[in-house]
PDB file of C-alpha atoms in Angstrom:
ATOM      1  CA  MET A 148      -0.082  78.767-162.526  1.00 39.00           C
ATOM      2  CA  SER A 149      -0.254  77.748-158.665  1.00 45.00           C
ATOM      3  CA  PRO A 150      -3.309  75.385-157.193  1.00 51.00           C
ATOM      4  CA  GLU A 151      -6.641  76.420-156.546  1.00 58.00           C
ATOM      5  CA  LYS A 152      -6.861  77.692-152.715  1.00 63.00           C
ATOM      6  CA  GLY A 153      -8.437  74.754-150.474  1.00 65.00           C
ATOM      7  CA  ARG A 154      -7.978  72.305-153.168  1.00 71.00           C
ATOM      8  CA  VAL A 155      -5.943  68.918-152.518  1.00 82.00           C
ATOM      9  CA  TYR A 156      -4.425  66.616-154.220  1.00 92.00           C
ATOM     10  CA  TYR A 157      -3.791  63.260-154.442  1.00 95.00           C
ATOM     11  CA  SER A 158      -0.837  61.079-155.574  1.00 96.00           C
ATOM     12  CA  PRO A 159      -2.119  57.960-157.660  1.00 96.00           C
ATOM     13  CA  MET A 160      -1.476  55.436-154.697  1.00 97.00           C
ATOM     14  CA  GLU A 161      -3.865  57.850-152.492  1.00 97.00           C
ATOM     15  CA  GLN A 162      -6.062  57.921-155.438  1.00 97.00           C
ATOM     16  CA  PHE A 163      -6.267  54.280-155.928  1.00 98.00           C
ATOM     17  CA  PHE A 164      -7.502  53.730-152.082  1.00 98.00           C
ATOM     18  CA  LEU A 165      -9.556  56.761-151.821  1.00 97.00           C
ATOM     19  CA  SER A 166     -11.750  55.019-155.020  1.00 97.00           C
ATOM     20  CA  ARG A 167     -11.130  51.895-153.965  1.00 98.00           C
ATOM     21  CA  LEU A 168     -13.014  52.418-150.837  1.00 98.00           C
ATOM     22  CA  GLY A 169     -15.970  54.245-152.440  1.00 96.00           C
ATOM     23  CA  LEU A 170     -16.609  50.990-154.551  1.00 95.00           C
ATOM     24  CA  LEU A 171     -16.175  48.670-151.793  1.00 94.00           C
ATOM     25  CA  LEU A 172     -18.681  50.729-149.731  1.00 93.00           C
ATOM     26  CA  GLY A 173     -21.164  51.123-152.695  1.00 90.00           C
ATOM     27  CA  HIS A 174     -20.676  46.795-153.533  1.00 85.00           C
ATOM     28  CA  GLN A 175     -21.840  46.514-149.815  1.00 84.00           C
ATOM     29  CA  ARG A 176     -24.782  48.419-150.095  1.00 81.00           C
ATOM     30  CA  SER A 177     -26.022  47.033-153.301  1.00 79.00           C
ATOM     31  CA  SER A 178     -24.914  44.005-151.811  1.00 69.00           C
ATOM     32  CA  GLN A 179     -27.148  44.306-148.813  1.00 61.00           C
ATOM     33  CA  ASP A 180     -30.720  43.936-150.863  1.00 62.00           C
ATOM     34  CA  LEU A 181     -29.699  40.663-152.389  1.00 59.00           C
ATOM     35  CA  ALA A 182     -30.676  37.990-149.667  1.00 61.00           C
ATOM     36  CA  ALA A 183     -29.161  35.216-151.107  1.00 62.00           C
ATOM     37  CA  LEU A 184     -26.021  36.526-150.464  1.00 74.00           C
ATOM     38  CA  ALA A 185     -23.519  33.945-149.293  1.00 81.00           C
ATOM     39  CA  PRO A 186     -21.977  34.777-145.341  1.00 82.00           C
ATOM     40  CA  TRP A 187     -18.722  34.130-146.662  1.00 85.00           C
ATOM     41  CA  ARG A 188     -18.916  37.282-149.854  1.00 86.00           C
ATOM     42  CA  ARG A 189     -20.497  39.923-146.811  1.00 82.00           C
ATOM     43  CA  THR A 190     -17.108  38.833-144.079  1.00 86.00           C
ATOM     44  CA  LEU A 191     -15.005  39.045-147.533  1.00 90.00           C
ATOM     45  CA  ILE A 192     -16.156  42.323-148.787  1.00 89.00           C
ATOM     46  CA  GLY A 193     -15.964  43.621-144.854  1.00 90.00           C
ATOM     47  CA  LYS A 194     -12.537  42.450-144.535  1.00 96.00           C
ATOM     48  CA  ALA A 195     -11.608  44.462-147.679  1.00 97.00           C
ATOM     49  CA  ILE A 196     -13.619  47.402-146.502  1.00 96.00           C
ATOM     50  CA  TYR A 197     -11.107  47.160-143.355  1.00 97.00           C
ATOM     51  CA  SER A 198      -8.150  46.427-144.934  1.00 98.00           C
ATOM     52  CA  THR A 199      -8.588  49.319-147.246  1.00 98.00           C
ATOM     53  CA  TYR A 200      -9.217  51.748-144.363  1.00 98.00           C
ATOM     54  CA  ARG A 201      -6.225  50.482-142.583  1.00 98.00           C
ATOM     55  CA  ASP A 202      -4.256  51.122-146.195  1.00 98.00           C
ATOM     56  CA  LEU A 203      -5.949  55.279-145.935  1.00 98.00           C
ATOM     57  CA  VAL A 204      -4.813  55.081-142.167  1.00 98.00           C
ATOM     58  CA  ASP A 205      -1.104  53.777-142.933  1.00 98.00           C
ATOM     59  CA  LEU A 206      -1.115  56.381-146.077  1.00 97.00           C
ATOM     60  CA  GLY A 207      -2.674  60.052-143.650  1.00 97.00           C
ATOM     61  CA  LEU A 208      -5.644  59.693-145.293  1.00 97.00           C
ATOM     62  CA  ALA A 209      -7.777  58.501-141.606  1.00 97.00           C
ATOM     63  CA  THR A 210      -9.668  61.805-142.034  1.00 96.00           C
ATOM     64  CA  GLU A 211     -11.016  61.128-145.425  1.00 96.00           C
ATOM     65  CA  ALA A 212     -11.560  57.385-145.262  1.00 97.00           C
ATOM     66  CA  GLU A 213     -14.094  57.916-142.306  1.00 97.00           C
ATOM     67  CA  GLU A 214     -15.483  60.622-143.969  1.00 95.00           C
ATOM     68  CA  LYS A 215     -16.435  58.010-146.931  1.00 95.00           C
ATOM     69  CA  LEU A 216     -17.355  55.296-144.094  1.00 95.00           C
ATOM     70  CA  GLN A 217     -19.443  58.447-142.160  1.00 94.00           C
ATOM     71  CA  SER A 218     -21.550  58.828-145.212  1.00 91.00           C
ATOM     72  CA  TYR A 219     -22.166  55.180-146.193  1.00 86.00           C
ATOM     73  CA  ILE A 220     -23.652  54.846-142.458  1.00 82.00           C
ATOM     74  CA  ARG A 221     -25.686  57.752-142.789  1.00 74.00           C
ATOM     75  CA  PRO A 222     -26.328  59.114-146.134  1.00 65.00           C
ATOM     76  CA  GLU A 223     -27.286  62.227-147.314  1.00 60.00           C
ATOM     77  CA  ARG A 224     -31.379  62.753-147.049  1.00 59.00           C
ATOM     78  CA  LYS A 225     -32.552  64.505-150.634  1.00 57.00           C
ATOM     79  CA  SER A 226     -35.086  66.470-150.475  1.00 53.00           C
TER      80      SER A 226
END
């Protein structure tokens, strides 16, 4: 059976880092609502996001990483 046309398959490592970036971005978004979050925790989350982004760039997934970051910066509006 041939793979679906246009479908992209990721290795387990690629899936791990794509998933990690999504989880970290979600954690950062939910943490922004907490005014009491310590500054060092915000910094730590930001560094983890950057590190994961760089890992994705090294894996050749810069486009996918940037799409995730853009969707975080400008979330889709629901009508």
